[in-house]
Structures are given as structure tokens and as C-alpha cells.
Amino acid sequence: MSSSESESLASAGVQHYGSIQQDSPAHHQKKDIGIVSAVFIIFNRIIGTGIFATPGAILALTGSVGLSLLLWLLGTLIAAAGMQTYIVWGTAFPKNGAEKNYLEYLFPKPAYLTTCIYAANSSLMGWAAGNSLVFGEYALKALLGQEPSSFVLKLTSFVCVTLAFLLHGTMLRWGLRLQNILGVFKLFVVAIVAATGFFALRNGITGGDGLPEDRWRGRENFRDIWKGTTASPASICLALYSVIWSFIGFSNANYAMSEMRDPARTIKIAGAWAIAVVAVLYLLSNVAYFAGASKDEIIHSGRLVVSLLMRNIWGEIVERWVNVGVACSALGNVLAVSFAQGRVNQELGKEGALPFSQLWASSWPFNAPLAGLALHWFFCVLIIFFVPPGDTYNFVINMASYPLTVINATISFGLIYLYLWSPLHTSEGHQYRWHNLSFITLASTAFFGIANLFLFIVPLTKPPPGAEPYEHLPYWIHAAAGWGLFTIGTIWWALRRGRGWDQADKGAELHSDYRPL
């Protein structure tokens, strides 16, 4: 997006929200987030456990090294296009809440309907639960040297998500500092993974069955990269879900734009840097995994593929240290997710879209969204302790990803609609300059929308044998849960509408400036 686009949208956004910011506590918050912190808010959210835990499942679903790498490249393009889309929306509306604000702008009538639908999806999901479990898995494997019991794993995961909740709820600056430190540390871990891959390609793999050719079994993965390909729409969709899950977080800084210094400039620079660095590291890491183990080893490694690589190349001692690094990476991700989700819950509370809204809207007593963080913590704990152990991680990935694909498709095609519609029918279109969006921005947005359209339609079809996403749950459970959350939001809106809104005057002010589609 050009600088003129960003400046015009940012200017319009400030004018549009002027009357709201005067009454919003967020307007008086300190601007603690600069470019570096914004990069790490995005970076910590993106790089959690996906690149360390999902390559084995992706290879199992695709059947070949070539298709796996192709999906990782496609995921990179989708993430870059998504980042561009969110930059446009973020510079237009530099306010905490991200998608909530964009959906409210696109669909202001009936008042609060989109807010309630979004609130149900966002607030009832334990986004950090999956990476809390992977934190426990890697931390305990590093300490114990073996697979932990289910109870110990759940308890360790509980400690992880509770630590994130308490840090961001009581010591905001220390939480941000720890996020930044862990962000630098995980850069170091991923760099080690990439370097290990180059070492494996050059020197082979130690150990194995002792045969000379066994040293070079990783190289076989690159001789015929398309061998074994098992492509079907369902399996590709599931594999792409795992890839996109590894990139989810490019929008993370949009949730805290009220707390940014010069938000339009910050989001442009931070978003571009974060996506570029992650794309390179992900590609090199996948090459490393394929260089350091056979296909069969990778497929059967489960979520411990990085442990497999380190054990094959360096031995068990280095493997344990890298497991500690991956656990720290997962902790950084949980911190970043909790940071953003607490603010989303707080913004939803300010608009009266949740039960006990005054509680969730509060920043008492530490000038941080402690109550909003507590709500997210509660649903994480429910998932950690009550979802079947073998399906927890995949269920969290898919349930978090599915509703988000619907939302992303909506705001993508909505932006294209604004480009085509606004200059012809309203003066507001000229104020926001939607019609001045560049061809690159429009092409990126269209690509992002089409990709998300594919991702929320295909999961409704039955996958082929061997491509089922769960051990104990039906294949459609995450799609049904996603639409169920939207339904809950609609029911909640209908109930509140019948009783009248507690903040009706505020809602009328908020929506009076919005133009319906």
C-alpha cells in the first residue's frame, strides 16, 4: 500500500473515531507500543509452535515433500495478502479491536448484530490453549526425557496459560518486555533449526542402523519431491489449515492500535518486517526437517518433529536444549495471544456486547484488561482439561481457524465492495479514499478473500480415508462449532435487543456514522 493511501486512510480513521475516542478509556492509555514492540507482538503470535509441531501432519496429509513445500509457499502468500488487507483496515481505523471494528463498519444495521456474532466467536474461544499444551509437551520432554502423563501435561499447560494471564493482567510492561525477549530467543531457535538442515544436507545423519547409506536418508526426500502425492480437496484444505495456523497472528498488532505510537506508520513497517522474516525462516526450517529425517520418521514424529531433527543430527543433549527453546517459543506465543485477546474482550465489554459488560470493560486495578484476560484464561482452561487429549491440538487449530476464515473472507470482499461502491454513492467514500486503493492492494485482498472462501467451504465435505482430522471426534466438528458460535452470537443479540441495550446511547453514537452496505 502506498504512503498516500496510508496517510489518507489514517486521517479518515481519526476523524471517524473522533467522537468515540473522547469517551474511550483507550484514548487515555499510554502509547507503549513502538515499531519494535509491534514487530514482536506479531512475531510472537505467528511463531509459536506451528512451525515446530505441524510439518509432520502436513506431510502425512499431502504425501510428498513437494506438495508440502508448495503449501507452505501458498500459506506465505496468503499471510502476506492478509497482512496487506489488515494494514488497509488498521490505518483507516486505528483503534483496539481489529475485525470487530471492520465488521461494524461494513454491517452497522441491525445495530450490534455483527458485534454480538463476532463477540461469541472471539470471547468463547480458548485461543491460547493449543500452544499451552505444546509448551507443556516440549518442556516436560526436555525435563523428563520421555512422554509425560496426561495429567502432568494438562497441569503444566494450565501453569503456562495462568502465567500469561497474570503477567499481562498485573504487570503490563513486564509482560511486553518478556514477549520481546522471547521473540529474540525464538529467532535464535529457528535459526539453529535452519542451520541444522544445511549441516544435514552436507554431512548426512548420524546414528541410524549403521549402514553407510543411512547417513544420507534425508537427501532422498529431495530426489523426487512429488513422490507419494495424495492430493484431494479435503486433505489439501486440512493441510493448509495447519500451514495457515502457523501464520495466524499477522493481524495481532491490529488488536492494540490504540496503544501504538503513530499507528499507521507502525503497522505498515512492523507488518512487512514480521511477514518477511517469518516467511524466510519457515521455508528454511521445512528444508531442515526434510534434510534431517526420512519421510516415514517425520510422519510418525507427531508434534515433535523438531526433536526428531535435533536427535538425528546432534544427539539427545542438544535435543533437550532445543526442546527448552521450543517451549519458550510456545510461551511467547501464549503471551502474545493473551495480550491481544484481553483487549478484544475489553473492547467488546465497552460496547455492551457481552454479559456483565462493565466487568470486562474495566482496566481496574492495574490499568490493564485483567477481567478480559481472565475470560480468555477461563475458556483455555476448559479446553485444556476437557477436550480429548489426542484431539486437543488439532481441534483448537481447526476451531480457531474456521470462523476466522469466514471473517477474513467477509472483510476482504467488503474492502473490494467499498472500492467499487463508495465513490459512486457517498461523500464518505471520498473521505476515506477507498476508490484510491492501489491495484496491488486490491489483488492481494481478492486473493486473500478467495483463499478463505475455499477454506470455509471445503471442511463441510467428507475427507477421504486416512485424511480424517481427529481420532475420536467427527471430521465436521470444528465447522459445526464455528457456525454454532455465530448462532450463539445471533441468539444473544436477539435476547439483548428484546430487553434493550444497557448502552443504547453509546451504540447509537457508534453506529450513526457507519454506512451500511
XYZ file of C-alpha atoms in Angstrom:
517
model
C 0.000 0.000 0.000
C 1.379 3.440 -0.919
C 2.208 6.029 1.722
C -0.502 8.328 0.348
C -3.065 5.547 0.822
C -1.959 5.005 4.416
C -1.979 8.684 5.267
C -5.401 9.307 3.764
C -6.953 6.276 5.436
C -5.318 7.039 8.756
C -6.514 10.610 8.614
C -10.027 9.477 7.792
C -9.949 6.941 10.568
C -9.048 9.518 13.179
C -11.847 11.783 12.015
C -14.327 8.924 12.018
C -13.498 7.824 15.545
C -13.025 11.262 16.993
C -16.229 11.327 18.998
C -15.706 7.798 20.264
C -12.107 8.263 21.374
C -13.033 11.178 23.567
C -15.184 8.863 25.672
C -12.968 5.808 25.417
C -10.542 4.882 28.193
C -8.244 3.553 25.494
C -7.811 7.142 24.287
C -6.030 7.985 27.547
C -3.819 4.904 27.594
C -0.095 5.368 27.289
C 1.336 4.738 23.846
C 3.690 1.932 24.905
C 3.904 0.149 21.532
C 6.507 1.292 19.027
C 7.725 -0.427 15.875
C 9.946 -2.930 17.692
C 7.245 -3.978 20.160
C 4.690 -4.192 17.328
C 7.027 -6.453 15.332
C 7.387 -8.772 18.295
C 3.650 -8.694 19.074
C 3.129 -10.022 15.537
C 6.200 -12.224 15.524
C 5.466 -13.856 18.874
C 1.892 -14.569 17.809
C 2.918 -16.106 14.486
C 5.870 -18.184 15.635
C 4.555 -20.233 18.488
C 4.555 -23.963 17.900
C 3.146 -24.303 14.390
C 6.479 -24.489 12.571
C 7.781 -26.924 15.203
C 4.674 -29.085 15.558
C 2.708 -29.228 12.284
C 5.145 -30.249 9.464
C 4.677 -33.950 10.210
C 0.889 -33.727 9.959
C 1.144 -31.654 6.774
C 3.453 -34.219 5.162
C 1.095 -37.034 6.179
C -1.866 -35.247 4.552
C -0.055 -34.307 1.323
C 2.080 -37.440 0.922
C 5.034 -35.663 -0.697
C 7.776 -33.211 0.086
C 6.954 -31.156 -2.997
C 3.294 -30.595 -2.167
C 4.156 -29.854 1.467
C 6.630 -27.140 0.443
C 4.158 -25.792 -2.110
C 1.510 -25.400 0.600
C 3.988 -23.591 2.839
C 4.705 -21.181 -0.022
C 0.969 -20.746 -0.604
C 0.477 -20.089 3.096
C 3.175 -17.414 2.929
C 1.369 -15.683 0.063
C -1.962 -15.867 1.921
C -0.368 -14.389 5.052
C 1.270 -11.575 3.054
C -2.024 -10.801 1.320
C -3.819 -10.907 4.658
C -1.290 -8.551 6.216
C -1.860 -6.081 3.389
C -5.618 -6.292 3.926
C -5.283 -5.685 7.650
C -2.899 -2.759 7.076
C -5.577 -1.041 4.989
C -8.258 -1.584 7.633
C -5.902 -0.770 10.508
C -4.783 2.553 9.088
C -8.402 3.506 8.419
C -9.498 2.609 11.977
C -6.546 2.896 14.392
C -8.443 1.558 17.392
C -8.220 -1.576 19.539
C -10.424 -4.434 18.399
C -9.358 -5.185 14.792
C -12.035 -7.259 12.994
C -14.737 -6.092 15.380
C -14.332 -2.529 14.123
C -14.161 -3.533 10.463
C -17.283 -5.686 10.621
C -19.181 -2.952 12.455
C -18.290 -0.512 9.708
C -19.382 -2.879 6.941
C -22.611 -4.014 8.630
C -23.925 -1.345 11.039
C -27.557 -2.482 10.756
C -29.144 -4.186 12.568
C -27.202 -2.400 15.280
C -24.896 -4.651 17.308
C -25.677 -7.832 15.340
C -22.203 -8.223 13.845
C -20.683 -7.151 17.161
C -22.502 -9.945 19.015
C -21.657 -12.550 16.367
C -18.003 -11.568 16.492
C -18.088 -11.462 20.292
C -19.344 -15.044 20.547
C -16.616 -16.339 18.233
C -13.845 -14.318 19.826
C -14.672 -14.477 23.523
C -15.820 -18.110 23.751
C -12.626 -19.499 22.168
C -9.582 -20.511 24.195
C -7.120 -19.346 21.554
C -4.009 -19.984 23.635
C -4.974 -23.499 24.766
C -3.261 -25.380 21.926
C 0.105 -23.709 22.346
C -0.142 -24.033 26.125
C -0.377 -27.792 25.626
C 2.600 -27.811 23.268
C 4.544 -25.774 25.824
C 3.849 -28.482 28.365
C 4.740 -31.259 25.925
C 8.134 -29.817 24.977
C 9.026 -28.520 28.466
C 8.292 -31.874 30.099
C 10.101 -33.811 27.387
C 13.159 -31.617 27.977
C 12.988 -32.143 31.750
C 11.934 -35.785 31.899
C 13.323 -37.166 28.643
C 10.091 -39.046 27.994
C 6.411 -38.531 27.218
C 4.594 -37.117 30.278
C 1.340 -38.450 31.658
C -1.857 -36.772 30.526
C -2.480 -35.201 33.939
C 1.026 -33.757 34.251
C 0.781 -32.366 30.717
C -2.535 -30.667 31.460
C -1.234 -29.268 34.741
C 1.869 -27.813 33.075
C -0.283 -26.287 30.329
C -2.500 -24.756 32.995
C 0.525 -23.139 34.648
C 1.626 -21.712 31.287
C -1.673 -20.012 30.403
C -2.098 -18.806 34.012
C 1.347 -17.177 33.957
C 0.454 -15.299 30.759
C -2.846 -14.158 32.285
C -1.229 -12.843 35.485
C 1.671 -11.100 33.742
C -0.446 -9.172 31.247
C -3.173 -8.523 33.795
C -0.992 -7.166 36.590
C 2.392 -6.167 35.098
C 1.766 -4.944 31.556
C 5.218 -3.533 30.825
C 6.979 -6.609 32.172
C 4.732 -8.791 30.048
C 5.687 -6.825 26.929
C 9.366 -6.997 27.852
C 9.189 -10.746 28.316
C 7.409 -11.057 24.940
C 10.231 -9.130 23.273
C 12.922 -11.213 24.966
C 11.226 -14.459 23.955
C 10.824 -13.086 20.429
C 14.582 -12.609 20.123
C 15.154 -16.027 21.658
C 12.840 -17.822 19.239
C 14.634 -16.136 16.326
C 17.755 -17.814 17.645
C 15.988 -21.204 17.934
C 14.575 -21.096 14.396
C 17.987 -20.028 13.066
C 19.525 -23.105 14.729
C 16.892 -25.311 13.082
C 17.646 -23.829 9.650
C 21.433 -24.169 10.109
C 20.985 -27.790 11.198
C 19.255 -28.520 7.902
C 22.191 -27.228 5.872
C 24.550 -29.303 8.023
C 22.433 -32.417 7.417
C 22.413 -31.905 3.650
C 26.187 -31.614 3.602
C 27.275 -34.185 6.194
C 24.391 -36.638 6.472
C 22.679 -38.042 9.535
C 24.498 -39.747 12.380
C 23.265 -42.912 14.056
C 20.518 -44.958 12.429
C 21.074 -48.599 11.667
C 24.780 -48.159 10.990
C 24.612 -48.628 7.238
C 26.638 -46.107 5.199
C 23.681 -45.148 3.051
C 21.618 -44.465 6.162
C 23.607 -41.256 6.683
C 22.011 -39.777 3.593
C 18.387 -40.804 4.047
C 17.374 -37.137 4.362
C 18.704 -36.422 0.891
C 16.267 -38.930 -0.576
C 13.464 -36.502 0.210
C 14.819 -34.126 -2.442
C 15.404 -36.630 -5.266
C 11.762 -36.990 -6.288
C 9.899 -34.387 -4.288
C 6.470 -35.242 -5.765
C 6.672 -38.971 -4.989
C 3.703 -40.177 -2.919
C 1.500 -37.133 -3.516
C -2.074 -37.787 -2.324
C -3.935 -34.649 -3.287
C -7.634 -34.224 -2.577
C -9.544 -31.030 -1.762
C -10.234 -32.195 1.793
C -6.658 -33.253 2.568
C -5.193 -30.115 0.977
C -7.626 -27.981 2.956
C -6.716 -29.669 6.245
C -3.008 -29.364 5.477
C -3.458 -25.723 4.517
C -5.296 -25.149 7.789
C -2.181 -26.283 9.637
C 0.004 -24.057 7.464
C -2.229 -21.031 7.985
C -2.419 -21.784 11.707
C 1.371 -21.417 11.692
C 0.929 -17.939 10.162
C -2.058 -16.814 12.237
C -1.057 -13.702 14.103
C -0.194 -11.329 11.293
C -3.220 -9.317 12.474
C -2.171 -9.392 16.128
C -0.925 -5.799 16.317
C -4.281 -4.553 14.939
C -5.885 -5.514 18.248
C -3.818 -2.913 20.129
C -3.614 0.033 17.728
C -4.928 2.499 20.315
C -1.719 1.864 22.247
C 0.661 2.434 19.288
C 2.809 5.452 18.655
C 1.979 6.685 15.117
C -0.224 3.623 14.403
C -0.409 3.959 10.593
C 3.365 4.054 10.163
C 3.957 1.450 12.861
C 1.576 -1.159 11.432
C 2.970 -0.759 7.895
C 6.602 -1.233 8.916
C 6.016 -3.863 11.611
C 3.700 -5.946 9.434
C 6.051 -6.027 6.462
C 9.107 -6.922 8.530
C 7.350 -9.621 10.540
C 5.927 -11.423 7.487
C 9.210 -11.238 5.546
C 11.313 -12.669 8.375
C 8.802 -15.412 9.195
C 8.476 -16.479 5.535
C 12.234 -16.998 5.154
C 12.582 -18.825 8.474
C 9.630 -21.134 7.762
C 10.947 -22.170 4.367
C 14.442 -22.872 5.722
C 13.008 -24.800 8.683
C 10.986 -27.090 6.422
C 14.046 -27.775 4.289
C 15.862 -28.632 7.518
C 13.211 -31.154 8.609
C 13.266 -32.923 5.250
C 17.075 -32.940 5.239
C 17.368 -34.414 8.714
C 14.982 -37.384 8.620
C 13.178 -39.764 6.304
C 9.553 -39.174 5.305
C 8.391 -42.041 7.484
C 10.211 -40.647 10.538
C 8.704 -37.209 10.024
C 5.167 -38.521 9.564
C 5.351 -40.590 12.748
C 7.037 -37.865 14.821
C 3.684 -36.280 15.707
C 4.198 -32.808 17.133
C 7.851 -33.460 17.994
C 9.370 -33.118 14.515
C 11.982 -30.585 15.652
C 13.030 -33.005 18.407
C 13.454 -35.692 15.752
C 15.702 -33.411 13.685
C 17.935 -32.492 16.617
C 18.187 -36.045 17.869
C 19.154 -37.330 14.421
C 21.822 -34.695 13.863
C 23.212 -33.695 17.252
C 22.020 -36.293 19.757
C 19.841 -36.238 22.859
C 21.638 -33.486 24.797
C 21.143 -30.866 22.086
C 17.623 -32.186 21.520
C 16.728 -31.379 25.119
C 18.057 -27.839 24.882
C 16.160 -27.224 21.674
C 13.014 -28.597 23.342
C 13.502 -25.921 26.004
C 13.762 -23.359 23.205
C 10.548 -24.563 21.588
C 8.793 -24.469 24.967
C 9.914 -20.839 25.390
C 8.640 -20.117 21.880
C 5.273 -21.561 22.826
C 5.230 -19.430 25.980
C 5.937 -16.324 23.889
C 3.028 -17.222 21.653
C 0.684 -17.722 24.599
C 1.731 -14.317 25.945
C 1.078 -12.639 22.588
C -2.306 -14.324 22.126
C -3.409 -13.452 25.654
C -2.243 -9.854 25.219
C -4.417 -9.380 22.136
C -7.430 -11.355 23.327
C -7.661 -9.466 26.601
C -8.002 -6.242 24.618
C -10.611 -7.685 22.283
C -12.709 -8.784 25.272
C -12.286 -5.357 26.834
C -13.455 -3.563 23.681
C -16.460 -5.871 23.420
C -17.264 -5.112 27.042
C -17.115 -1.364 26.382
C -19.799 -1.766 23.735
C -22.071 -3.878 25.914
C -21.767 -6.906 23.637
C -21.012 -9.357 26.471
C -22.862 -10.303 29.657
C -21.522 -8.303 32.648
C -20.002 -5.866 30.170
C -18.832 -3.370 32.791
C -16.656 -6.057 34.327
C -14.887 -6.979 31.070
C -14.511 -3.315 30.071
C -12.645 -2.468 33.257
C -8.920 -1.732 33.481
C -9.009 -1.897 37.281
C -6.876 -2.297 39.335
C -3.606 -2.405 37.319
C -4.555 -0.244 34.305
C -4.697 -3.433 32.238
C -7.591 -5.595 30.941
C -7.340 -8.072 33.805
C -11.005 -9.132 33.579
C -10.858 -9.507 29.783
C -7.755 -11.656 30.154
C -9.499 -13.736 32.816
C -12.354 -14.522 30.426
C -9.908 -15.846 27.824
C -7.996 -17.763 30.518
C -11.212 -19.479 31.656
C -12.024 -20.925 28.213
C -8.408 -22.009 27.716
C -8.598 -23.971 30.954
C -11.851 -25.644 29.861
C -10.244 -26.821 26.600
C -7.033 -27.969 28.301
C -8.850 -30.161 30.807
C -11.931 -31.384 28.940
C -11.136 -31.889 25.232
C -9.915 -35.481 24.478
C -6.100 -35.466 24.745
C -5.338 -36.928 21.323
C -7.537 -34.388 19.536
C -6.940 -31.229 21.576
C -4.271 -29.573 19.438
C -5.936 -30.286 16.087
C -9.336 -29.264 17.425
C -8.012 -25.938 18.713
C -6.226 -25.282 15.402
C -9.285 -26.036 13.303
C -11.883 -24.424 15.552
C -9.838 -21.240 15.803
C -9.109 -21.197 12.079
C -12.573 -21.965 10.710
C -14.590 -18.952 11.992
C -11.635 -16.717 11.216
C -11.744 -17.787 7.563
C -15.382 -16.646 7.395
C -14.499 -13.296 8.957
C -11.423 -12.820 6.759
C -13.403 -13.558 3.598
C -16.048 -11.051 4.685
C -13.686 -8.148 5.380
C -11.706 -8.921 2.195
C -14.672 -8.850 -0.171
C -16.088 -5.964 1.861
C -12.990 -3.908 1.081
C -13.363 -4.636 -2.624
C -17.021 -3.646 -2.382
C -16.038 -0.339 -0.816
C -13.611 0.297 -3.668
C -16.312 -0.324 -6.287
C -19.248 1.267 -4.449
C -18.128 4.204 -2.295
C -17.028 6.804 -4.859
C -20.293 6.440 -6.760
C -22.803 6.786 -3.954
C -21.462 8.697 -0.938
C -19.238 11.556 0.055
C -17.865 9.229 2.730
C -16.163 7.239 0.002
C -14.176 10.331 -0.910
C -13.366 10.984 2.749
C -11.890 7.528 3.183
C -10.499 7.408 -0.353
C -11.493 3.768 -0.745
C -11.528 4.371 -4.503
C -7.792 5.256 -4.388
C -6.691 1.775 -3.289
C -3.872 0.508 -5.495
C -4.095 -2.445 -7.851
C -1.634 -4.414 -5.683
C -3.803 -3.849 -2.613
C -6.953 -4.918 -4.447
C -5.278 -8.001 -5.954
C -3.911 -9.031 -2.544
C -7.302 -8.540 -0.933
C -9.086 -10.572 -3.629
C -6.564 -13.405 -3.304
C -6.938 -13.395 0.479
C -10.717 -13.485 0.188
C -10.769 -16.351 -2.345
C -8.335 -18.407 -0.248
C -10.526 -18.006 2.836
C -13.656 -18.828 0.841
C -12.077 -22.170 -0.113
C -11.057 -22.803 3.488
C -14.523 -22.417 4.970
C -16.412 -24.364 2.277
C -14.242 -27.485 1.849
C -14.317 -28.635 5.528
C -18.041 -29.269 5.109
C -17.214 -32.152 2.724
C -16.164 -35.576 3.940
C -12.387 -36.206 3.759
C -11.004 -39.360 2.098
C -9.959 -42.342 4.256
C -6.737 -41.622 6.100
C -7.214 -37.853 5.981
C -9.554 -37.564 8.964
C -8.523 -34.667 11.207
C -9.380 -36.370 14.513
C -9.009 -39.653 16.321
C -12.194 -39.530 18.374
C -14.197 -36.582 17.021
C -16.199 -36.328 13.766
C -14.479 -34.516 10.868
C -17.111 -31.757 10.789
C -16.954 -30.863 14.473
C -14.858 -27.702 14.088
C -17.040 -26.356 11.252
C -20.188 -27.079 13.281
C -18.629 -25.449 16.352
C -17.693 -22.380 14.315
C -21.188 -21.889 12.939
C -22.535 -22.720 16.394
C -20.584 -19.799 17.847
C -22.039 -17.487 15.205
C -25.514 -18.793 16.095
C -24.936 -18.175 19.789
C -23.948 -14.609 18.971
C -27.127 -14.126 16.936
C -29.308 -15.522 19.734
C -27.580 -13.294 22.278
C -28.201 -10.265 20.047
C -31.895 -11.175 19.751
C -32.233 -11.528 23.522
C -30.492 -8.245 24.227
C -32.476 -6.490 21.526
C -35.702 -7.636 23.124
C -34.679 -6.314 26.536
C -32.981 -3.157 25.272
C -29.273 -2.387 25.345
C -27.626 -1.193 28.515
C -25.520 1.144 26.403
C -28.095 2.082 23.792
C -26.976 5.704 23.576
C -23.378 4.702 23.060
C -24.354 2.151 20.455
C -26.427 4.703 18.585
C -23.470 7.086 18.562
C -21.119 4.383 17.391
C -23.288 3.215 14.540
C -24.727 6.521 13.434
C -21.585 7.346 11.437
C -21.389 3.938 9.791
C -22.661 3.462 6.272
C -24.475 0.165 5.621
C -23.632 -1.999 2.638
